[in-house]
mmCIF file of C-alpha atoms in Angstrom:
data_model
loop_
_atom_site.group_PDB
_atom_site.id
_atom_site.type_symbol
_atom_site.label_atom_id
_atom_site.label_comp_id
_atom_site.label_asym_id
_atom_site.label_seq_id
_atom_site.Cartn_x
_atom_site.Cartn_y
_atom_site.Cartn_z
ATOM 1 C CA GLY A 12 -4.107 86.421 -82.705
ATOM 2 C CA SER A 13 -1.045 88.440 -81.923
ATOM 3 C CA LEU A 14 2.035 87.165 -80.209
ATOM 4 C CA GLY A 15 3.573 89.024 -77.331
ATOM 5 C CA SER A 16 7.271 89.139 -76.642
ATOM 6 C CA GLU A 17 9.179 90.848 -73.897
ATOM 7 C CA GLY A 18 12.305 92.846 -74.591
ATOM 8 C CA ALA A 19 14.227 93.169 -77.819
ATOM 9 C CA GLN A 20 14.925 90.018 -79.784
ATOM 10 C CA LYS A 21 18.520 89.610 -80.866
ATOM 11 C CA PRO A 22 19.002 87.663 -84.100
ATOM 12 C CA ALA A 23 20.924 84.413 -83.536
ATOM 13 C CA PRO A 24 22.305 81.721 -85.868
ATOM 14 C CA ILE A 25 19.498 79.329 -86.781
ATOM 15 C CA ALA A 26 21.443 76.397 -88.276
ATOM 16 C CA SER A 27 19.240 73.810 -90.014
ATOM 17 C CA VAL A 28 16.052 75.775 -89.300
ATOM 18 C CA ALA A 29 17.081 77.799 -92.390
ATOM 19 C CA LYS A 30 15.952 74.819 -94.477
ATOM 20 C CA VAL A 31 12.345 75.717 -93.659
ATOM 21 C CA MET A 32 12.800 78.937 -95.657
ATOM 22 C CA THR A 33 14.472 76.982 -98.455
ATOM 23 C CA ALA A 34 11.452 74.660 -98.636
ATOM 24 C CA TYR A 35 9.083 77.645 -98.467
ATOM 25 C CA VAL A 36 10.795 79.455 -101.371
ATOM 26 C CA ILE A 37 10.870 76.257 -103.477
ATOM 27 C CA LEU A 38 7.183 75.527 -102.821
ATOM 28 C CA GLN A 39 6.215 79.144 -103.548
ATOM 29 C CA GLY A 40 8.023 79.057 -106.906
ATOM 30 C CA HIS A 41 7.142 75.465 -107.820
ATOM 31 C CA PRO A 42 3.879 74.607 -106.046
ATOM 32 C CA LEU A 43 2.952 70.941 -105.559
ATOM 33 C CA LYS A 44 -0.556 69.695 -104.857
ATOM 34 C CA GLY A 45 -1.677 66.423 -103.320
ATOM 35 C CA ASP A 46 0.662 63.625 -104.307
ATOM 36 C CA GLU A 47 2.342 65.467 -107.195
ATOM 37 C CA GLU A 48 6.069 64.726 -107.446
ATOM 38 C CA GLY A 49 7.057 67.862 -109.366
ATOM 39 C CA GLU A 50 9.853 68.251 -111.873
ATOM 40 C CA LYS A 51 12.735 65.809 -112.215
ATOM 41 C CA ILE A 52 16.014 67.256 -110.991
ATOM 42 C CA THR A 53 19.368 65.735 -111.949
ATOM 43 C CA VAL A 54 21.963 65.507 -109.174
ATOM 44 C CA ASP A 55 25.164 67.340 -110.105
ATOM 45 C CA GLN A 56 28.755 66.546 -109.175
ATOM 46 C CA LYS A 57 28.806 69.227 -106.500
ATOM 47 C CA ALA A 58 25.847 67.645 -104.616
ATOM 48 C CA GLU A 59 27.537 64.234 -104.780
ATOM 49 C CA ASP A 60 30.864 65.622 -103.546
ATOM 50 C CA GLU A 61 29.092 67.424 -100.704
ATOM 51 C CA SER A 62 27.323 64.210 -99.668
ATOM 52 C CA LYS A 63 30.682 62.821 -98.533
ATOM 53 C CA ARG A 64 31.423 65.704 -96.118
ATOM 54 C CA PRO A 65 31.771 64.308 -92.586
ATOM 55 C CA ASP A 66 31.353 67.691 -90.894
ATOM 56 C CA GLU A 67 27.734 68.420 -91.880
ATOM 57 C CA SER A 68 24.402 66.656 -92.311
ATOM 58 C CA THR A 69 23.915 65.520 -95.892
ATOM 59 C CA ALA A 70 21.747 63.286 -98.032
ATOM 60 C CA PRO A 71 23.281 60.391 -100.013
ATOM 61 C CA LEU A 72 23.238 61.800 -103.561
ATOM 62 C CA THR A 73 24.976 60.481 -106.678
ATOM 63 C CA LYS A 74 25.793 62.485 -109.826
ATOM 64 C CA GLY A 75 23.334 61.747 -112.621
ATOM 65 C CA GLN A 76 20.644 60.471 -110.248
ATOM 66 C CA GLU A 77 17.204 61.833 -111.156
ATOM 67 C CA LEU A 78 15.008 62.809 -108.239
ATOM 68 C CA THR A 79 11.701 64.614 -108.191
ATOM 69 C CA GLN A 80 11.173 67.936 -106.499
ATOM 70 C CA ARG A 81 9.191 66.168 -103.743
ATOM 71 C CA GLN A 82 12.008 63.655 -103.157
ATOM 72 C CA LEU A 83 14.576 66.435 -102.852
ATOM 73 C CA LEU A 84 12.299 68.309 -100.431
ATOM 74 C CA GLN A 85 12.096 65.075 -98.408
ATOM 75 C CA LEU A 86 15.904 64.823 -98.418
ATOM 76 C CA LEU A 87 16.063 68.483 -97.395
ATOM 77 C CA MET A 88 13.711 68.158 -94.429
ATOM 78 C CA ILE A 89 13.925 64.543 -93.209
ATOM 79 C CA PRO A 90 17.690 63.876 -92.809
ATOM 80 C CA SER A 91 18.341 67.669 -92.972
ATOM 81 C CA GLY A 92 20.472 67.349 -96.097
ATOM 82 C CA ASN A 93 22.616 70.447 -96.600
ATOM 83 C CA ASN A 94 23.595 69.246 -100.071
ATOM 84 C CA ALA A 95 19.902 68.838 -100.963
ATOM 85 C CA ALA A 96 19.335 72.472 -99.880
ATOM 86 C CA ARG A 97 22.139 73.737 -102.106
ATOM 87 C CA LEU A 98 21.080 71.561 -105.082
ATOM 88 C CA LEU A 99 17.476 72.833 -104.819
ATOM 89 C CA ALA A 100 18.825 76.406 -104.678
ATOM 90 C CA ARG A 101 20.905 75.947 -107.852
ATOM 91 C CA TRP A 102 17.970 74.227 -109.614
ATOM 92 C CA ASP A 103 15.540 76.976 -108.691
ATOM 93 C CA ALA A 104 17.597 80.132 -109.174
ATOM 94 C CA GLY A 105 20.615 79.066 -111.235
ATOM 95 C CA SER A 106 23.007 79.809 -108.375
ATOM 96 C CA GLU A 107 23.071 79.662 -104.608
ATOM 97 C CA ASP A 108 23.646 83.450 -104.411
ATOM 98 C CA LYS A 109 20.525 84.214 -106.481
ATOM 99 C CA PHE A 110 18.513 81.794 -104.330
ATOM 100 C CA ILE A 111 19.738 83.493 -101.148
ATOM 101 C CA ASP A 112 18.359 86.769 -102.561
ATOM 102 C CA LYS A 113 15.002 85.013 -102.986
ATOM 103 C CA MET A 114 15.161 83.758 -99.391
ATOM 104 C CA ASN A 115 15.770 87.287 -98.083
ATOM 105 C CA ASP A 116 13.013 88.699 -100.320
ATOM 106 C CA ALA A 117 10.586 86.069 -98.952
ATOM 107 C CA ALA A 118 11.616 86.943 -95.391
ATOM 108 C CA LYS A 119 10.923 90.617 -96.085
ATOM 109 C CA ASP A 120 7.514 89.762 -97.634
ATOM 110 C CA LEU A 121 6.625 87.806 -94.474
ATOM 111 C CA GLY A 122 7.612 90.724 -92.232
ATOM 112 C CA MET A 123 10.670 88.903 -90.844
ATOM 113 C CA THR A 124 12.651 92.021 -89.896
ATOM 114 C CA GLY A 125 15.280 90.265 -87.740
ATOM 115 C CA SER A 126 16.349 87.650 -90.280
ATOM 116 C CA THR A 127 19.261 87.463 -92.689
ATOM 117 C CA TYR A 128 19.864 84.416 -94.843
ATOM 118 C CA THR A 129 23.389 83.879 -96.185
ATOM 119 C CA ASP A 130 23.073 80.236 -97.295
ATOM 120 C CA PRO A 131 20.231 77.785 -98.123
ATOM 121 C CA SER A 132 21.204 75.160 -95.502
ATOM 122 C CA GLY A 133 21.894 77.233 -92.389
ATOM 123 C CA LEU A 134 25.445 75.897 -92.071
ATOM 124 C CA GLU A 135 26.860 79.433 -92.015
ATOM 125 C CA LYS A 136 26.644 81.206 -88.652
ATOM 126 C CA THR A 137 25.810 84.426 -90.544
ATOM 127 C CA THR A 138 22.330 83.029 -91.313
ATOM 128 C CA VAL A 139 20.432 84.520 -88.379
ATOM 129 C CA SER A 140 16.860 85.024 -87.254
ATOM 130 C CA THR A 141 14.635 85.597 -84.231
ATOM 131 C CA ALA A 142 11.997 83.390 -82.623
ATOM 132 C CA THR A 143 9.250 85.827 -83.680
ATOM 133 C CA ASP A 144 10.440 85.726 -87.296
ATOM 134 C CA GLN A 145 10.602 81.943 -87.310
ATOM 135 C CA LEU A 146 7.048 81.814 -86.011
ATOM 136 C CA LYS A 147 5.935 84.011 -88.927
ATOM 137 C CA LEU A 148 7.653 81.625 -91.351
ATOM 138 C CA ALA A 149 6.208 78.551 -89.616
ATOM 139 C CA GLN A 150 2.681 79.957 -89.817
ATOM 140 C CA ALA A 151 3.132 80.581 -93.569
ATOM 141 C CA VAL A 152 4.818 77.309 -94.512
ATOM 142 C CA MET A 153 2.513 75.098 -92.429
ATOM 143 C CA ARG A 154 -0.381 76.264 -94.618
ATOM 144 C CA ASN A 155 1.243 74.182 -97.362
ATOM 145 C CA ASP A 156 -0.156 70.602 -97.318
ATOM 146 C CA VAL A 157 2.904 69.123 -99.053
ATOM 147 C CA PHE A 158 5.297 70.675 -96.527
ATOM 148 C CA ARG A 159 3.172 69.436 -93.619
ATOM 149 C CA LYS A 160 3.127 65.895 -95.039
ATOM 150 C CA ILE A 161 6.904 65.876 -95.504
ATOM 151 C CA VAL A 162 7.799 67.119 -92.023
ATOM 152 C CA ASP A 163 5.360 64.637 -90.484
ATOM 153 C CA MET A 164 7.224 61.687 -92.001
ATOM 154 C CA PRO A 165 9.374 59.738 -89.523
ATOM 155 C CA GLU A 166 11.247 58.143 -92.432
ATOM 156 C CA VAL A 167 11.328 57.963 -96.211
ATOM 157 C CA GLU A 168 12.435 55.445 -98.820
ATOM 158 C CA ILE A 169 13.658 56.861 -102.134
ATOM 159 C CA GLU A 170 14.313 54.747 -105.206
ATOM 160 C CA GLY A 171 18.025 54.648 -105.960
ATOM 161 C CA ILE A 172 19.032 55.243 -102.347
ATOM 162 C CA ASP A 173 19.694 52.162 -100.218
ATOM 163 C CA GLY A 174 17.674 51.725 -97.049
ATOM 164 C CA LYS A 175 15.364 54.043 -95.181
ATOM 165 C CA ILE A 176 16.272 57.617 -94.397
ATOM 166 C CA TYR A 177 15.128 58.609 -90.902
ATOM 167 C CA ASN A 178 13.935 61.963 -89.669
ATOM 168 C CA ASN A 179 16.637 63.466 -87.481
ATOM 169 C CA ASN A 180 14.083 65.461 -85.508
ATOM 170 C CA ASN A 181 13.682 63.231 -82.417
ATOM 171 C CA LEU A 182 10.678 65.277 -81.318
ATOM 172 C CA LEU A 183 8.706 63.543 -84.074
ATOM 173 C CA LEU A 184 8.870 60.359 -82.043
ATOM 174 C CA GLN A 185 6.862 62.037 -79.285
ATOM 175 C CA PRO A 186 3.091 61.466 -79.492
ATOM 176 C CA GLY A 187 1.201 64.527 -80.716
ATOM 177 C CA VAL A 188 4.232 66.343 -82.139
ATOM 178 C CA SER A 189 4.148 67.431 -85.779
ATOM 179 C CA GLY A 190 7.150 68.683 -87.764
#
């Protein structure tokens, strides 16, 4: 069905919601099926350094640590790890700038006319979108079983990382809420 909206939609900063597009682009370029873990990705110094930033949400990453694509997607979506977003971008496209181009191309392909991505994590206020555009992205990404499984997880345990990592989306604790 179609979605109605009243009045013009003004693009607004979307913060961590940008990570949904990051996950979408990664899963389009490197599809996972069922319980596949995907390629091994080695954590670089930049991702470790960023994990110590007190002013943003990050995942606890250590240089040299080997994580699978699925584990990094979990660290992207569950604790909303900005450093996981940037590491996935560098792994996928060779640089964050090239990955941002892929994010904007994907937005265009999905008909997201009010969206501009300027970083893979949404930390920059210049990453903007509209509610209608985000609905288009949500409809596309929720068709992916692996993405749905990840965002439904209230917590995750990852080998090499102490303790459980909890989903920072408190809505997940409400009965009947997914993602």
